[in-house]
Amino acid sequence: MKKNILKFVKMKNRRPLVCLTAYSKPIAKILDKHCDLILVGDSLATAMYGMKNTHQISIETMILHGISVKSNLSKALCVIDMPKNTYRNVNEAIKNAKLILSRTKCDAVKMECNGKNFKIIESVVNYGIPVMGHIGFTPQHYKKFKIQGVLKNERLKLIKDAKENERAGVFSIVVECVASDVAKEITKSLKIPTIGIGASIHCDGQILVTDDMLGLSGFYPKFVKRFVKLNNIIEKGVQKYNKAVLNRKFPNNQNKF
Ligand code: KIV
């Protein structure tokens, strides 16, 4: 395992791991100072491109945003989501994971678990490409939001999926929108860190979509806390600009050549 990934894994049981998403250079630069891991998530589709879900985002778009993010990180691990339909079989998964890694120089790719694709995940890991897993509510496989792990059979399935991911060799696993007690049990039963989103304080780390926690996306389900309401701050700035232009106060003498 590469040194920086090993360092991330070893943080389990030491302190919580801080993770966020980024899609662009200015955000990546700020996040790098404060995060252990930055994910170029396929939430890019909804957060940046206004698509109705993550299903149509292309690998080329993920790569372009991946280059923008990774080239502006010096400390945090950079993980890039493999979009839907780019890892349906072993050959396709290895070809596309290699492409993402070679073009972006990221540290790892993330693959959503569909309860069956463990061999595919394992083959990418065995090829030498670090993989982050993703279980629970996996947006590539669902159309409608649903909390996972409420019914007994769902809980057992989630625990099994988590263990299978670990066996397949993922270095960490995102646990999305899962009942708290199941997230706790999964976290206790794995040696690798669990990174929760809507999956309670019991995970080894937390991740949110940055646009959500900054108050930019307009998407604020229960598990999202808005740590700042950037939409209001931006609006105030834009209102000031609008007024200054209309009143011929901008540009002034200091802004001219
Ligand atoms: O695409 C994404 O941003 C994600 C996070 C929500 C974990 O997968």
Tab-separated table of C-alpha atoms and ligand atoms in Angstrom:
chain	number	residue	atom	x	y	z
A	1	MET	CA	0.000	0.000	0.000
A	2	LYS	CA	1.319	3.496	-0.866
A	3	LYS	CA	2.636	5.540	2.074
A	4	ASN	CA	-0.012	8.292	2.011
A	5	ILE	CA	-2.846	5.765	1.794
A	6	LEU	CA	-1.358	3.696	4.622
A	7	LYS	CA	-1.147	6.862	6.720
A	8	PHE	CA	-4.871	7.466	6.104
A	9	VAL	CA	-5.780	3.885	7.038
A	10	LYS	CA	-3.684	4.028	10.215
A	11	MET	CA	-5.723	6.985	11.489
A	12	LYS	CA	-8.560	4.565	12.332
A	13	ASN	CA	-9.084	4.573	16.108
A	14	ARG	CA	-6.729	7.582	16.468
A	15	ARG	CA	-8.807	10.573	15.396
A	16	PRO	CA	-11.776	11.151	13.065
A	17	LEU	CA	-10.871	11.519	9.378
A	18	VAL	CA	-12.004	14.761	7.719
A	19	CYS	CA	-13.184	14.392	4.116
A	20	LEU	CA	-15.041	16.647	1.644
A	21	THR	CA	-15.774	16.800	-2.070
A	22	ALA	CA	-14.184	19.277	-4.503
A	23	TYR	CA	-14.647	19.875	-8.218
A	24	SER	CA	-12.395	22.881	-8.874
A	25	LYS	CA	-9.051	24.569	-8.174
A	26	PRO	CA	-10.110	27.347	-5.731
A	27	ILE	CA	-12.077	24.992	-3.496
A	28	ALA	CA	-9.368	22.298	-3.650
A	29	LYS	CA	-6.742	24.808	-2.482
A	30	ILE	CA	-8.778	25.783	0.589
A	31	LEU	CA	-9.847	22.229	1.461
A	32	ASP	CA	-6.324	20.811	1.188
A	33	LYS	CA	-5.280	22.578	4.399
A	34	HIS	CA	-8.134	21.128	6.431
A	35	CYS	CA	-8.947	17.696	5.005
A	36	ASP	CA	-7.389	14.230	5.021
A	37	LEU	CA	-9.143	13.231	1.806
A	38	ILE	CA	-10.766	15.132	-1.058
A	39	LEU	CA	-13.246	13.307	-3.270
A	40	VAL	CA	-13.995	14.422	-6.800
A	41	GLY	CA	-17.445	12.899	-6.500
A	42	ASP	CA	-19.840	12.196	-9.307
A	43	SER	CA	-22.195	14.443	-7.311
A	44	LEU	CA	-20.527	16.877	-9.723
A	45	ALA	CA	-23.406	15.935	-12.041
A	46	THR	CA	-26.096	17.371	-9.768
A	47	ALA	CA	-24.128	20.003	-7.847
A	48	MET	CA	-22.335	21.621	-10.807
A	49	TYR	CA	-24.132	20.576	-13.983
A	50	GLY	CA	-27.736	20.587	-12.756
A	51	MET	CA	-28.385	16.997	-13.885
A	52	LYS	CA	-31.247	15.187	-12.121
A	53	ASN	CA	-28.961	12.401	-10.857
A	54	THR	CA	-25.367	11.150	-11.227
A	55	HIS	CA	-26.137	8.637	-13.984
A	56	GLN	CA	-25.090	10.605	-17.076
A	57	ILE	CA	-21.822	12.263	-16.045
A	58	SER	CA	-19.029	11.216	-18.423
A	59	ILE	CA	-15.598	9.906	-17.514
A	60	GLU	CA	-14.025	12.774	-19.515
A	61	THR	CA	-15.853	15.374	-17.373
A	62	MET	CA	-14.750	13.580	-14.179
A	63	ILE	CA	-11.161	13.567	-15.468
A	64	LEU	CA	-11.147	17.296	-16.302
A	65	HIS	CA	-12.416	18.213	-12.817
A	66	GLY	CA	-10.030	15.623	-11.338
A	67	ILE	CA	-7.049	17.341	-13.006
A	68	SER	CA	-8.204	20.727	-11.694
A	69	VAL	CA	-8.500	19.396	-8.132
A	70	LYS	CA	-5.471	17.099	-7.921
A	71	SER	CA	-3.049	19.626	-9.406
A	72	ASN	CA	-3.944	22.002	-6.574
A	73	LEU	CA	-3.532	19.592	-3.650
A	74	SER	CA	-0.304	19.110	-1.763
A	75	LYS	CA	-1.414	17.252	1.369
A	76	ALA	CA	-4.824	15.602	1.157
A	77	LEU	CA	-5.463	12.271	-0.585
A	78	CYS	CA	-7.292	12.740	-3.891
A	79	VAL	CA	-9.948	10.154	-4.784
A	80	ILE	CA	-11.983	10.279	-8.003
A	81	ASP	CA	-15.355	8.619	-8.505
A	82	MET	CA	-15.676	6.130	-11.342
A	83	PRO	CA	-18.927	7.149	-13.028
A	84	LYS	CA	-21.831	4.756	-13.655
A	85	ASN	CA	-21.289	2.257	-16.492
A	86	THR	CA	-17.490	2.601	-16.461
A	87	TYR	CA	-16.822	-0.540	-14.356
A	88	ARG	CA	-19.393	-3.141	-15.450
A	89	ASN	CA	-16.784	-5.883	-15.917
A	90	VAL	CA	-13.129	-6.500	-15.024
A	91	ASN	CA	-11.629	-5.281	-18.319
A	92	GLU	CA	-13.746	-2.135	-18.443
A	93	ALA	CA	-12.990	-1.331	-14.785
A	94	ILE	CA	-9.215	-1.747	-15.132
A	95	LYS	CA	-9.101	0.214	-18.414
A	96	ASN	CA	-11.088	3.144	-16.982
A	97	ALA	CA	-9.422	3.171	-13.542
A	98	LYS	CA	-6.021	3.274	-15.332
A	99	LEU	CA	-7.240	6.139	-17.517
A	100	ILE	CA	-8.450	8.185	-14.516
A	101	LEU	CA	-5.219	7.558	-12.616
A	102	SER	CA	-2.862	8.330	-15.502
A	103	ARG	CA	-4.658	11.511	-16.625
A	104	THR	CA	-5.319	13.029	-13.188
A	105	LYS	CA	-2.484	11.547	-11.072
A	106	CYS	CA	-5.064	10.990	-8.310
A	107	ASP	CA	-4.299	8.635	-5.420
A	108	ALA	CA	-7.292	6.325	-5.770
A	109	VAL	CA	-10.654	5.764	-7.444
A	110	LYS	CA	-14.007	5.156	-5.732
A	111	MET	CA	-16.379	2.419	-6.871
A	112	GLU	CA	-19.961	2.052	-5.656
A	113	CYS	CA	-20.890	-1.440	-4.486
A	114	ASN	CA	-23.975	-2.997	-6.094
A	115	GLY	CA	-23.842	-6.060	-3.842
A	116	LYS	CA	-22.316	-8.152	-6.645
A	117	ASN	CA	-19.253	-6.363	-8.038
A	118	PHE	CA	-16.663	-7.520	-5.469
A	119	LYS	CA	-14.589	-9.452	-8.044
A	120	ILE	CA	-14.432	-6.330	-10.233
A	121	ILE	CA	-13.306	-4.200	-7.275
A	122	GLU	CA	-10.745	-6.862	-6.316
A	123	SER	CA	-9.320	-7.011	-9.830
A	124	VAL	CA	-8.708	-3.226	-9.868
A	125	VAL	CA	-7.018	-3.419	-6.449
A	126	ASN	CA	-4.900	-6.388	-7.578
A	127	TYR	CA	-3.905	-4.448	-10.679
A	128	GLY	CA	-2.286	-1.968	-8.265
A	129	ILE	CA	-4.902	0.795	-8.260
A	130	PRO	CA	-6.110	1.823	-4.786
A	131	VAL	CA	-9.904	1.703	-4.461
A	132	MET	CA	-12.273	3.327	-1.989
A	133	GLY	CA	-15.555	1.426	-1.564
A	134	HIS	CA	-19.055	2.881	-1.176
A	135	ILE	CA	-22.007	1.071	0.433
A	136	GLY	CA	-25.466	1.934	1.738
A	137	PHE	CA	-27.334	4.435	-0.408
A	138	THR	CA	-25.281	4.298	-3.615
A	139	PRO	CA	-26.731	6.979	-5.942
A	140	GLN	CA	-25.581	5.197	-9.137
A	141	HIS	CA	-27.938	2.307	-8.349
A	142	TYR	CA	-30.997	4.115	-7.001
A	143	LYS	CA	-33.433	6.614	-8.457
A	144	LYS	CA	-35.158	7.504	-5.179
A	145	PHE	CA	-33.536	8.326	-1.836
A	146	LYS	CA	-33.983	5.679	0.869
A	147	ILE	CA	-32.310	5.182	4.284
A	148	GLN	CA	-30.485	1.849	4.307
A	149	GLY	CA	-30.249	-0.762	7.042
A	150	VAL	CA	-33.596	-0.307	8.742
A	151	LEU	CA	-34.957	-3.821	8.137
A	152	LYS	CA	-33.142	-6.871	9.544
A	153	ASN	CA	-32.334	-8.404	6.145
A	154	GLU	CA	-30.984	-5.035	4.940
A	155	ARG	CA	-28.733	-4.747	7.995
A	156	LEU	CA	-27.228	-8.187	7.462
A	157	LYS	CA	-26.718	-7.436	3.769
A	158	LEU	CA	-24.950	-4.135	4.551
A	159	ILE	CA	-22.599	-5.779	7.038
A	160	LYS	CA	-21.861	-8.505	4.487
A	161	ASP	CA	-21.240	-5.901	1.729
A	162	ALA	CA	-18.845	-4.010	4.016
A	163	LYS	CA	-16.872	-7.160	4.821
A	164	GLU	CA	-16.776	-8.230	1.148
A	165	ASN	CA	-15.427	-4.804	0.211
A	166	GLU	CA	-12.695	-5.138	2.813
A	167	ARG	CA	-11.879	-8.625	1.526
A	168	ALA	CA	-11.720	-7.221	-2.018
A	169	GLY	CA	-8.993	-4.874	-0.796
A	170	VAL	CA	-10.548	-1.386	-0.592
A	171	PHE	CA	-8.504	0.892	1.683
A	172	SER	CA	-11.549	2.695	3.092
A	173	ILE	CA	-15.289	2.704	2.567
A	174	VAL	CA	-17.942	5.410	2.279
A	175	VAL	CA	-21.075	4.488	4.240
A	176	GLU	CA	-23.968	6.580	2.951
A	177	CYS	CA	-27.350	7.125	4.642
A	178	VAL	CA	-27.261	4.077	6.876
A	179	ALA	CA	-29.023	3.568	10.232
A	180	SER	CA	-26.696	4.582	13.105
A	181	ASP	CA	-26.473	1.202	14.851
A	182	VAL	CA	-25.591	-0.592	11.599
A	183	ALA	CA	-22.915	2.016	10.789
A	184	LYS	CA	-21.523	1.449	14.290
A	185	GLU	CA	-21.422	-2.306	13.844
A	186	ILE	CA	-19.794	-2.022	10.401
A	187	THR	CA	-17.161	0.377	11.767
A	188	LYS	CA	-16.390	-1.980	14.658
A	189	SER	CA	-16.111	-5.035	12.451
A	190	LEU	CA	-13.707	-3.578	9.822
A	191	LYS	CA	-9.983	-2.858	10.043
A	192	ILE	CA	-10.244	-0.141	7.361
A	193	PRO	CA	-11.760	3.296	8.089
A	194	THR	CA	-15.444	3.912	7.407
A	195	ILE	CA	-16.309	7.396	6.158
A	196	GLY	CA	-19.900	8.308	6.903
A	197	ILE	CA	-22.365	10.592	5.157
A	198	GLY	CA	-25.698	10.482	6.925
A	199	ALA	CA	-24.360	7.463	8.821
A	200	SER	CA	-23.836	8.794	12.360
A	201	ILE	CA	-20.925	9.825	14.570
A	202	HIS	CA	-19.860	6.180	14.906
A	203	CYS	CA	-17.980	6.136	11.571
A	204	ASP	CA	-14.199	6.636	11.536
A	205	GLY	CA	-14.550	9.834	9.520
A	206	GLN	CA	-17.102	12.079	7.851
A	207	ILE	CA	-17.671	13.354	4.337
A	208	LEU	CA	-20.163	15.884	2.942
A	209	VAL	CA	-20.686	17.415	-0.464
A	210	THR	CA	-18.899	20.759	-0.044
A	211	ASP	CA	-21.541	22.710	-1.978
A	212	ASP	CA	-24.152	21.401	0.496
A	213	MET	CA	-22.237	22.248	3.684
A	214	LEU	CA	-21.358	25.705	2.357
A	215	GLY	CA	-25.020	26.417	1.625
A	216	LEU	CA	-24.562	26.681	-2.131
A	217	SER	CA	-26.462	23.718	-3.517
A	218	GLY	CA	-30.026	24.223	-2.296
A	219	PHE	CA	-29.967	20.528	-1.230
A	220	TYR	CA	-30.234	20.269	2.544
A	221	PRO	CA	-31.541	16.915	3.774
A	222	LYS	CA	-31.393	16.076	7.494
A	223	PHE	CA	-27.807	14.760	7.391
A	224	VAL	CA	-26.423	17.995	5.892
A	225	LYS	CA	-25.390	20.758	8.240
A	226	ARG	CA	-24.841	24.141	6.614
A	227	PHE	CA	-21.636	25.361	8.280
A	228	VAL	CA	-21.957	28.662	6.421
A	229	LYS	CA	-24.666	30.168	4.222
A	230	LEU	CA	-22.442	31.161	1.324
A	231	ASN	CA	-25.448	31.776	-0.940
A	232	ASN	CA	-26.385	34.799	1.230
A	233	ILE	CA	-22.800	36.084	1.331
A	234	ILE	CA	-22.421	35.804	-2.454
A	235	GLU	CA	-25.790	37.448	-3.005
A	236	LYS	CA	-24.812	40.426	-0.836
A	237	GLY	CA	-21.568	40.853	-2.822
A	238	VAL	CA	-23.397	40.648	-6.139
A	239	GLN	CA	-26.024	43.170	-4.955
A	240	LYS	CA	-23.221	45.619	-4.023
A	241	TYR	CA	-21.627	45.143	-7.461
A	242	ASN	CA	-24.971	45.655	-9.199
A	243	LYS	CA	-25.550	48.910	-7.300
A	244	ALA	CA	-22.007	50.185	-7.914
A	245	VAL	CA	-22.268	49.567	-11.667
A	246	LEU	CA	-25.751	51.120	-11.936
A	247	ASN	CA	-24.606	54.188	-9.938
A	248	ARG	CA	-21.389	54.531	-11.983
A	249	LYS	CA	-19.342	54.011	-8.769
A	250	PHE	CA	-17.417	51.085	-10.281
A	251	PRO	CA	-14.845	51.118	-11.783
A	252	ASN	CA	-13.401	54.116	-9.939
A	253	ASN	CA	-10.007	55.808	-10.160
A	254	GLN	CA	-8.243	52.932	-8.380
A	255	ASN	CA	-9.597	50.413	-10.873
A	256	LYS	CA	-8.606	52.171	-14.062
A	257	PHE	CA	-5.467	52.081	-16.219
B	1	KIV	O1	-20.409	11.736	-5.360
B	1	KIV	C1	-20.189	12.091	-4.194
B	1	KIV	O2	-20.011	13.275	-3.877
B	1	KIV	C2	-20.131	11.042	-3.180
B	1	KIV	C3	-20.173	11.488	-1.747
B	1	KIV	C4	-21.536	11.916	-1.404
B	1	KIV	C5	-19.665	10.465	-0.834
B	1	KIV	O3	-20.097	9.899	-3.489
